[in-house]
């Protein structure tokens, strides 16, 4: 597990070190730096995927993140025109892994002046098979979705936008057995990935079922939804375009959590997108259960319902509070970003509540009642 990430002169941060847990929730106002943490991790992974990282270079633009040029990622009030990313591992004899690169040019591939040993790959889940990175701009409803033999079969990857989720479910829906801890409470005896995906999807839309099917003679997968009728049977299939955005947006997140194996890393931006508040709380609970299964989860969210789903999972004893990290980012005008870290107790309560940390409801209510 990665236990910390340090950044220097990288986007919103002059210098910062963030502690990571089994489950890390990043929140804060827009432009406060929370996305920067995910982008730094995405930058390292995509540089590895195109084999630049082992050669000692950082690829700023790729499938996971599109950061522009060196000047675009350089903190504006830098002391030295170079960026640095450091990762630390959770073990007694762990090393820290550092990448440093000049960033004062318009290049989008930055040669490193400091990096781990030549030809060495840090033994982190960030570079392992089964890694997931789900961007906020995920797939939208469509009748068909692409296949990728390399991403799905070789890397077990759903795609940065979740575009290979349908293919993944087609390949592994019946092959992967879900861990008991992440199974939906309503369907504890359903073992397969596809059965559990459908069980959790019904938390968002009761009675719904999703089913992938290969389109013959193409590299496409058809995805259909159906709803249970009055009896045991499901009704006519529906196009994803006719069931709204929420289910399609949530499908990659649910699949990533249920398919993740202990020791892997799942990163998700705005997992709550397009979901009703009850569904957002459900996503929070699923993220907590995934972390309890030995998967490291890092999530950026704007939803207090996601936070509360996590808090309730902690209160219910499903995730130890010391395994969670909650970071709230803020930024004053003309200043680098900073953050606060309230602690979770076993009762799900926070040690303190930072100003601006999911408190807009209380502020609005005070004005309404004032």
Short mmCIF file of C-alpha atoms in Angstrom, two decimals:
data_model
loop_
_atom_site.label_atom_id
_atom_site.label_comp_id
_atom_site.label_asym_id
_atom_site.label_seq_id
_atom_site.Cartn_x
_atom_site.Cartn_y
_atom_site.Cartn_z
CA UNK A 1 0.00 0.00 0.00
CA UNK A 2 1.11 3.56 -0.70
CA UNK A 3 1.13 5.32 2.66
CA UNK A 4 1.97 8.82 1.46
CA UNK A 5 2.41 10.98 -1.62
CA UNK A 6 4.60 14.08 -1.65
CA UNK A 7 4.52 16.82 -4.28
CA UNK A 8 6.78 19.78 -4.97
CA UNK A 9 5.98 22.63 -7.36
CA UNK A 10 3.22 20.50 -8.86
CA UNK A 11 0.14 22.40 -10.02
CA UNK A 12 -1.67 23.78 -6.92
CA UNK A 13 1.06 22.79 -4.46
CA UNK A 14 4.38 24.37 -3.66
CA UNK A 15 5.18 21.51 -1.30
CA UNK A 16 2.84 19.02 0.33
CA UNK A 17 2.82 15.51 1.77
CA UNK A 18 -0.47 13.63 1.98
CA UNK A 19 -0.95 10.56 4.15
CA UNK A 20 -2.93 7.81 2.43
CA UNK A 21 -4.93 5.02 4.06
CA UNK A 22 -6.72 1.90 2.95
CA UNK A 23 -9.52 4.32 2.07
CA UNK A 24 -8.65 7.95 1.33
CA UNK A 25 -11.36 10.53 0.66
CA UNK A 26 -10.30 13.82 -0.93
CA UNK A 27 -12.73 16.73 -0.82
CA UNK A 28 -12.68 20.50 -1.08
CA UNK A 29 -13.71 23.44 -3.21
CA UNK A 30 -13.05 23.43 -6.95
CA UNK A 31 -9.45 24.27 -7.78
CA UNK A 32 -8.23 23.52 -4.25
CA UNK A 33 -5.87 20.71 -5.25
CA UNK A 34 -7.68 17.45 -4.59
CA UNK A 35 -7.63 16.43 -8.27
CA UNK A 36 -3.91 17.17 -8.33
CA UNK A 37 -3.27 14.20 -6.03
CA UNK A 38 -5.05 11.81 -8.39
CA UNK A 39 -3.41 13.39 -11.43
CA UNK A 40 0.07 12.84 -9.98
CA UNK A 41 -0.70 9.15 -9.53
CA UNK A 42 -2.25 8.95 -12.99
CA UNK A 43 0.83 10.64 -14.46
CA UNK A 44 3.14 7.98 -13.03
CA UNK A 45 0.94 5.10 -14.15
CA UNK A 46 0.44 6.32 -17.71
CA UNK A 47 4.16 7.03 -17.99
CA UNK A 48 4.72 3.41 -16.96
CA UNK A 49 2.13 2.11 -19.44
CA UNK A 50 3.92 3.73 -22.40
CA UNK A 51 7.32 2.58 -21.03
CA UNK A 52 8.59 6.12 -20.46
CA UNK A 53 8.86 5.72 -16.71
CA UNK A 54 11.43 2.93 -16.82
CA UNK A 55 13.44 5.04 -19.25
CA UNK A 56 13.29 7.95 -16.81
CA UNK A 57 10.65 10.26 -18.31
CA UNK A 58 7.19 11.49 -17.40
CA UNK A 59 4.48 11.53 -20.09
CA UNK A 60 2.14 14.39 -19.22
CA UNK A 61 -0.58 13.42 -21.68
CA UNK A 62 -2.18 10.02 -22.07
CA UNK A 63 -5.25 7.92 -21.39
CA UNK A 64 -5.40 8.67 -17.67
CA UNK A 65 -4.56 12.38 -17.45
CA UNK A 66 -4.03 15.20 -19.92
CA UNK A 67 -1.86 17.78 -18.20
CA UNK A 68 -0.54 19.79 -21.15
CA UNK A 69 3.10 20.89 -21.01
CA UNK A 70 5.73 21.31 -18.36
CA UNK A 71 4.75 24.93 -17.85
CA UNK A 72 1.15 23.87 -17.25
CA UNK A 73 2.01 21.56 -14.34
CA UNK A 74 4.59 23.85 -12.72
CA UNK A 75 3.41 25.66 -9.60
CA UNK A 76 3.21 29.34 -10.56
CA UNK A 77 5.25 30.72 -7.66
CA UNK A 78 8.01 28.13 -7.88
CA UNK A 79 11.42 28.54 -6.30
CA UNK A 80 13.00 26.18 -8.81
CA UNK A 81 11.44 25.26 -12.19
CA UNK A 82 11.14 21.54 -11.51
CA UNK A 83 8.45 19.22 -10.22
CA UNK A 84 8.81 16.27 -7.87
CA UNK A 85 6.57 13.34 -6.93
CA UNK A 86 7.41 11.03 -4.04
CA UNK A 87 5.59 7.84 -3.03
CA UNK A 88 6.06 6.01 0.26
CA UNK A 89 5.21 2.39 0.97
CA UNK A 90 3.65 0.91 4.11
CA UNK A 91 6.21 -1.43 5.66
CA UNK A 92 8.88 -1.27 8.33
CA UNK A 93 11.77 -1.25 5.87
CA UNK A 94 9.99 0.62 3.06
CA UNK A 95 11.77 3.02 0.79
CA UNK A 96 10.45 6.25 -0.65
CA UNK A 97 10.41 6.50 -4.43
CA UNK A 98 11.17 9.91 -5.95
CA UNK A 99 10.78 11.31 -9.45
CA UNK A 100 12.06 14.82 -10.17
CA UNK A 101 11.98 16.58 -13.54
CA UNK A 102 12.58 20.09 -14.95
CA UNK A 103 9.23 21.58 -15.98
CA UNK A 104 9.98 25.04 -17.30
CA UNK A 105 9.45 24.22 -20.98
CA UNK A 106 6.62 23.53 -23.39
CA UNK A 107 7.57 19.85 -23.65
CA UNK A 108 4.97 17.23 -22.73
CA UNK A 109 7.52 14.50 -22.00
CA UNK A 110 9.80 15.47 -19.12
CA UNK A 111 13.15 13.68 -18.62
CA UNK A 112 13.76 12.97 -14.93
CA UNK A 113 16.85 14.17 -13.12
CA UNK A 114 16.02 11.89 -10.18
CA UNK A 115 14.21 8.54 -10.27
CA UNK A 116 14.32 5.08 -8.67
CA UNK A 117 17.17 2.82 -9.72
CA UNK A 118 17.77 2.28 -13.43
CA UNK A 119 15.32 -0.23 -14.86
CA UNK A 120 13.67 -0.76 -11.47
CA UNK A 121 9.93 -0.67 -10.96
CA UNK A 122 8.77 0.19 -7.42
CA UNK A 123 6.74 -2.76 -6.05
CA UNK A 124 3.57 -0.72 -5.70
CA UNK A 125 -0.03 -1.54 -6.64
CA UNK A 126 0.05 1.62 -8.79
CA UNK A 127 2.05 -0.34 -11.37
CA UNK A 128 0.39 -3.72 -10.94
CA UNK A 129 -2.21 -5.66 -12.90
CA UNK A 130 -5.74 -4.88 -11.74
CA UNK A 131 -5.09 -1.16 -11.17
CA UNK A 132 -8.16 1.01 -11.84
CA UNK A 133 -8.31 4.74 -12.56
CA UNK A 134 -11.81 6.04 -13.25
CA UNK A 135 -12.04 9.63 -14.39
CA UNK A 136 -14.93 11.95 -13.66
CA UNK A 137 -15.81 12.10 -17.36
CA UNK A 138 -16.89 8.48 -17.53
CA UNK A 139 -18.91 6.75 -20.21
CA UNK A 140 -22.36 8.03 -21.05
CA UNK A 141 -25.28 5.82 -22.10
CA UNK A 142 -24.70 4.12 -25.45
CA UNK A 143 -25.97 1.02 -27.22
CA UNK A 144 -22.50 -0.48 -27.72
CA UNK A 145 -19.11 -0.16 -26.08
CA UNK A 146 -15.62 -1.10 -27.33
CA UNK A 147 -13.58 -4.19 -26.60
CA UNK A 148 -9.90 -4.15 -25.66
CA UNK A 149 -8.11 -7.46 -25.38
CA UNK A 150 -5.02 -5.83 -23.88
CA UNK A 151 -6.78 -3.63 -21.34
CA UNK A 152 -9.32 -6.22 -20.24
CA UNK A 153 -7.60 -9.59 -20.55
CA UNK A 154 -4.01 -8.56 -19.89
CA UNK A 155 -4.38 -5.65 -17.47
CA UNK A 156 -7.86 -6.29 -15.99
CA UNK A 157 -8.43 -2.57 -16.67
CA UNK A 158 -11.85 -1.02 -17.20
CA UNK A 159 -10.51 1.99 -19.07
CA UNK A 160 -10.01 5.50 -17.68
CA UNK A 161 -13.61 6.34 -18.59
CA UNK A 162 -14.94 2.88 -17.83
CA UNK A 163 -15.35 2.30 -21.55
CA UNK A 164 -14.28 -1.36 -21.31
CA UNK A 165 -16.62 -2.23 -18.42
CA UNK A 166 -19.08 -4.04 -20.69
CA UNK A 167 -16.25 -6.08 -22.20
CA UNK A 168 -14.88 -6.82 -18.72
CA UNK A 169 -18.27 -8.11 -17.56
CA UNK A 170 -18.60 -10.18 -20.71
CA UNK A 171 -15.21 -11.81 -20.09
CA UNK A 172 -15.22 -12.18 -16.31
CA UNK A 173 -18.82 -11.72 -15.14
CA UNK A 174 -19.21 -15.44 -14.44
CA UNK A 175 -15.53 -16.22 -13.81
CA UNK A 176 -14.72 -13.87 -10.93
CA UNK A 177 -16.04 -14.84 -7.52
CA UNK A 178 -16.63 -11.82 -5.32
CA UNK A 179 -15.24 -11.61 -1.80
CA UNK A 180 -17.84 -12.20 0.89
CA UNK A 181 -17.25 -8.82 2.53
CA UNK A 182 -18.26 -6.84 -0.58
CA UNK A 183 -21.39 -8.83 -1.40
CA UNK A 184 -24.66 -6.95 -1.30
CA UNK A 185 -26.59 -7.60 1.92
CA UNK A 186 -29.70 -8.44 -0.10
CA UNK A 187 -27.92 -11.12 -2.14
CA UNK A 188 -25.27 -12.67 0.13
CA UNK A 189 -25.40 -16.05 -1.63
CA UNK A 190 -24.85 -14.63 -5.11
CA UNK A 191 -21.15 -15.31 -5.75
CA UNK A 192 -20.33 -14.25 -9.31
CA UNK A 193 -19.22 -10.78 -10.31
CA UNK A 194 -22.19 -10.20 -12.63
CA UNK A 195 -24.67 -11.36 -9.97
CA UNK A 196 -23.19 -8.97 -7.41
CA UNK A 197 -23.01 -6.11 -9.91
CA UNK A 198 -26.74 -6.55 -10.50
CA UNK A 199 -27.44 -6.81 -6.78
CA UNK A 200 -25.67 -3.51 -6.07
CA UNK A 201 -27.18 -1.80 -9.11
CA UNK A 202 -30.60 -2.53 -7.64
CA UNK A 203 -29.62 -0.35 -4.71
CA UNK A 204 -29.73 2.54 -7.18
CA UNK A 205 -32.74 1.44 -9.22
CA UNK A 206 -34.83 -1.40 -7.72
CA UNK A 207 -35.41 -4.35 -10.04
CA UNK A 208 -32.78 -3.36 -12.61
CA UNK A 209 -30.50 -5.88 -14.32
CA UNK A 210 -27.60 -5.20 -16.67
CA UNK A 211 -26.39 -7.70 -19.23
CA UNK A 212 -23.49 -7.54 -21.74
CA UNK A 213 -23.59 -9.39 -25.05
CA UNK A 214 -20.98 -9.63 -27.79
CA UNK A 215 -21.89 -8.15 -31.17
CA UNK A 216 -20.86 -10.78 -33.76
CA UNK A 217 -18.17 -9.87 -36.28
CA UNK A 218 -17.27 -6.65 -34.44
CA UNK A 219 -15.04 -5.45 -31.60
CA UNK A 220 -18.09 -4.16 -29.75
CA UNK A 221 -20.15 -5.25 -26.76
CA UNK A 222 -23.86 -4.56 -26.47
CA UNK A 223 -25.09 -3.51 -23.04
CA UNK A 224 -28.76 -3.77 -22.14
CA UNK A 225 -30.85 -3.07 -19.07
CA UNK A 226 -34.06 -4.75 -18.00
CA UNK A 227 -36.42 -4.53 -15.04
CA UNK A 228 -38.07 -7.27 -13.03
CA UNK A 229 -41.78 -7.53 -13.60
CA UNK A 230 -44.48 -8.64 -11.19
CA UNK A 231 -43.29 -12.24 -11.30
CA UNK A 232 -39.78 -13.62 -11.40
CA UNK A 233 -39.16 -12.73 -15.04
CA UNK A 234 -37.54 -9.57 -16.29
CA UNK A 235 -39.26 -7.39 -18.85
CA UNK A 236 -38.14 -6.40 -22.32
CA UNK A 237 -34.58 -5.20 -22.64
CA UNK A 238 -33.94 -1.46 -22.67
CA UNK A 239 -31.21 0.55 -24.32
CA UNK A 240 -28.88 2.30 -21.84
CA UNK A 241 -29.90 5.55 -23.53
CA UNK A 242 -33.40 4.99 -22.18
CA UNK A 243 -32.56 4.45 -18.51
CA UNK A 244 -30.70 7.68 -17.73
CA UNK A 245 -27.11 8.60 -16.99
CA UNK A 246 -26.83 7.46 -13.38
CA UNK A 247 -26.77 3.71 -13.92
CA UNK A 248 -24.20 3.91 -16.73
CA UNK A 249 -21.99 6.27 -14.71
CA UNK A 250 -22.15 4.02 -11.64
CA UNK A 251 -21.54 0.73 -13.45
CA UNK A 252 -17.72 1.10 -13.81
CA UNK A 253 -17.36 2.11 -10.14
CA UNK A 254 -19.42 -0.83 -8.90
CA UNK A 255 -17.59 -3.25 -11.20
CA UNK A 256 -14.16 -1.93 -10.16
CA UNK A 257 -14.97 -2.34 -6.47
CA UNK A 258 -16.44 -5.83 -6.75
CA UNK A 259 -13.73 -7.18 -9.07
CA UNK A 260 -10.76 -5.69 -7.19
CA UNK A 261 -8.43 -8.19 -5.56
CA UNK A 262 -6.63 -7.55 -2.24
CA UNK A 263 -3.40 -5.68 -2.81
CA UNK A 264 -4.66 -3.70 -5.82
CA UNK A 265 -5.41 0.03 -6.12
CA UNK A 266 -8.70 1.67 -7.17
CA UNK A 267 -8.81 5.41 -7.88
CA UNK A 268 -12.16 7.07 -8.68
CA UNK A 269 -13.15 10.65 -9.34
CA UNK A 270 -16.68 11.66 -8.35
CA UNK A 271 -18.08 8.12 -7.98
CA UNK A 272 -21.42 9.65 -7.03
CA UNK A 273 -21.99 11.41 -10.38
CA UNK A 274 -25.63 11.37 -11.54
CA UNK A 275 -26.84 9.29 -8.59
CA UNK A 276 -29.70 10.03 -6.20
CA UNK A 277 -28.51 10.79 -2.63
CA UNK A 278 -29.45 7.27 -1.48
CA UNK A 279 -27.31 5.84 -4.26
CA UNK A 280 -24.46 8.15 -3.31
CA UNK A 281 -24.53 6.84 0.25
CA UNK A 282 -24.57 3.29 -1.12
CA UNK A 283 -21.44 4.04 -3.18
CA UNK A 284 -19.74 5.28 -0.01
CA UNK A 285 -20.56 2.04 1.75
CA UNK A 286 -19.28 -0.04 -1.16
CA UNK A 287 -16.02 1.93 -1.23
CA UNK A 288 -15.56 1.25 2.50
CA UNK A 289 -16.24 -2.47 2.04
CA UNK A 290 -13.75 -2.57 -0.84
CA UNK A 291 -11.07 -1.06 1.39
CA UNK A 292 -11.94 -3.57 4.12
CA UNK A 293 -11.27 -6.28 1.53
CA UNK A 294 -7.60 -5.28 1.35
CA UNK A 295 -7.89 -3.00 -1.67
CA UNK A 296 -6.46 0.51 -1.44
CA UNK A 297 -9.13 3.01 -2.48
CA UNK A 298 -8.51 6.69 -3.24
CA UNK A 299 -11.58 8.73 -4.12
CA UNK A 300 -12.31 12.37 -4.86
CA UNK A 301 -15.85 13.46 -4.06
CA UNK A 302 -18.11 16.47 -3.65
CA UNK A 303 -20.79 14.43 -1.91
CA UNK A 304 -21.57 14.48 1.79
CA UNK A 305 -23.67 11.37 1.14
CA UNK A 306 -20.57 9.44 0.03
CA UNK A 307 -18.83 10.60 3.20
CA UNK A 308 -21.79 9.54 5.32
CA UNK A 309 -21.92 6.13 3.64
CA UNK A 310 -18.30 5.65 4.71
CA UNK A 311 -19.00 6.93 8.22
CA UNK A 312 -21.90 4.52 8.63
CA UNK A 313 -19.75 1.62 7.42
CA UNK A 314 -17.20 2.54 10.10
CA UNK A 315 -19.92 2.79 12.77
CA UNK A 316 -21.25 -0.61 11.70
CA UNK A 317 -17.80 -2.09 12.26
CA UNK A 318 -17.18 -2.87 8.59
CA UNK A 319 -14.03 -0.72 8.31
CA UNK A 320 -11.65 0.18 11.11
CA UNK A 321 -11.58 3.98 11.49
CA UNK A 322 -7.78 4.12 11.57
CA UNK A 323 -7.72 2.71 8.04
CA UNK A 324 -9.55 5.74 6.63
CA UNK A 325 -8.12 9.16 5.81
CA UNK A 326 -10.31 12.21 5.17
CA UNK A 327 -8.54 15.20 3.63
CA UNK A 328 -10.28 18.54 3.06
CA UNK A 329 -8.43 20.89 0.70
CA UNK A 330 -8.72 24.67 0.62
CA UNK A 331 -6.88 27.52 -1.01
CA UNK A 332 -6.69 31.19 -0.19
CA UNK A 333 -6.38 33.71 -2.99
CA UNK A 334 -2.79 33.87 -4.25
CA UNK A 335 -1.63 31.09 -1.90
CA UNK A 336 -0.72 27.44 -2.41
CA UNK A 337 -3.31 24.83 -1.49
CA UNK A 338 -3.41 23.35 1.98
CA UNK A 339 -5.51 20.72 3.70
CA UNK A 340 -7.00 19.56 7.00
CA UNK A 341 -7.49 15.98 8.16
CA UNK A 342 -10.33 15.27 10.59
CA UNK A 343 -10.11 11.85 12.23
CA UNK A 344 -12.88 9.25 12.19
CA UNK A 345 -13.97 7.66 15.44
CA UNK A 346 -15.46 4.19 15.83
CA UNK A 347 -18.87 5.82 16.16
CA UNK A 348 -18.45 7.39 12.71
CA UNK A 349 -18.08 10.89 14.15
CA UNK A 350 -15.32 13.29 13.17
CA UNK A 351 -12.73 14.75 15.54
CA UNK A 352 -13.52 18.22 14.12
CA UNK A 353 -15.45 19.69 11.22
CA UNK A 354 -13.42 22.06 9.00
CA UNK A 355 -15.15 25.17 7.72
CA UNK A 356 -16.42 24.36 4.24
CA UNK A 357 -16.23 20.60 4.74
CA UNK A 358 -19.69 19.46 3.60
CA UNK A 359 -21.36 22.11 5.76
CA UNK A 360 -23.33 23.95 3.07
CA UNK A 361 -26.61 22.33 4.15
CA UNK A 362 -26.21 23.65 7.71
CA UNK A 363 -25.27 27.10 6.44
CA UNK A 364 -28.30 27.27 4.15
CA UNK A 365 -30.57 25.95 6.91
CA UNK A 366 -29.30 28.61 9.34
CA UNK A 367 -30.21 31.32 6.82
CA UNK A 368 -33.63 29.79 6.13
CA UNK A 369 -34.44 29.61 9.82
CA UNK A 370 -32.78 32.87 10.75
#
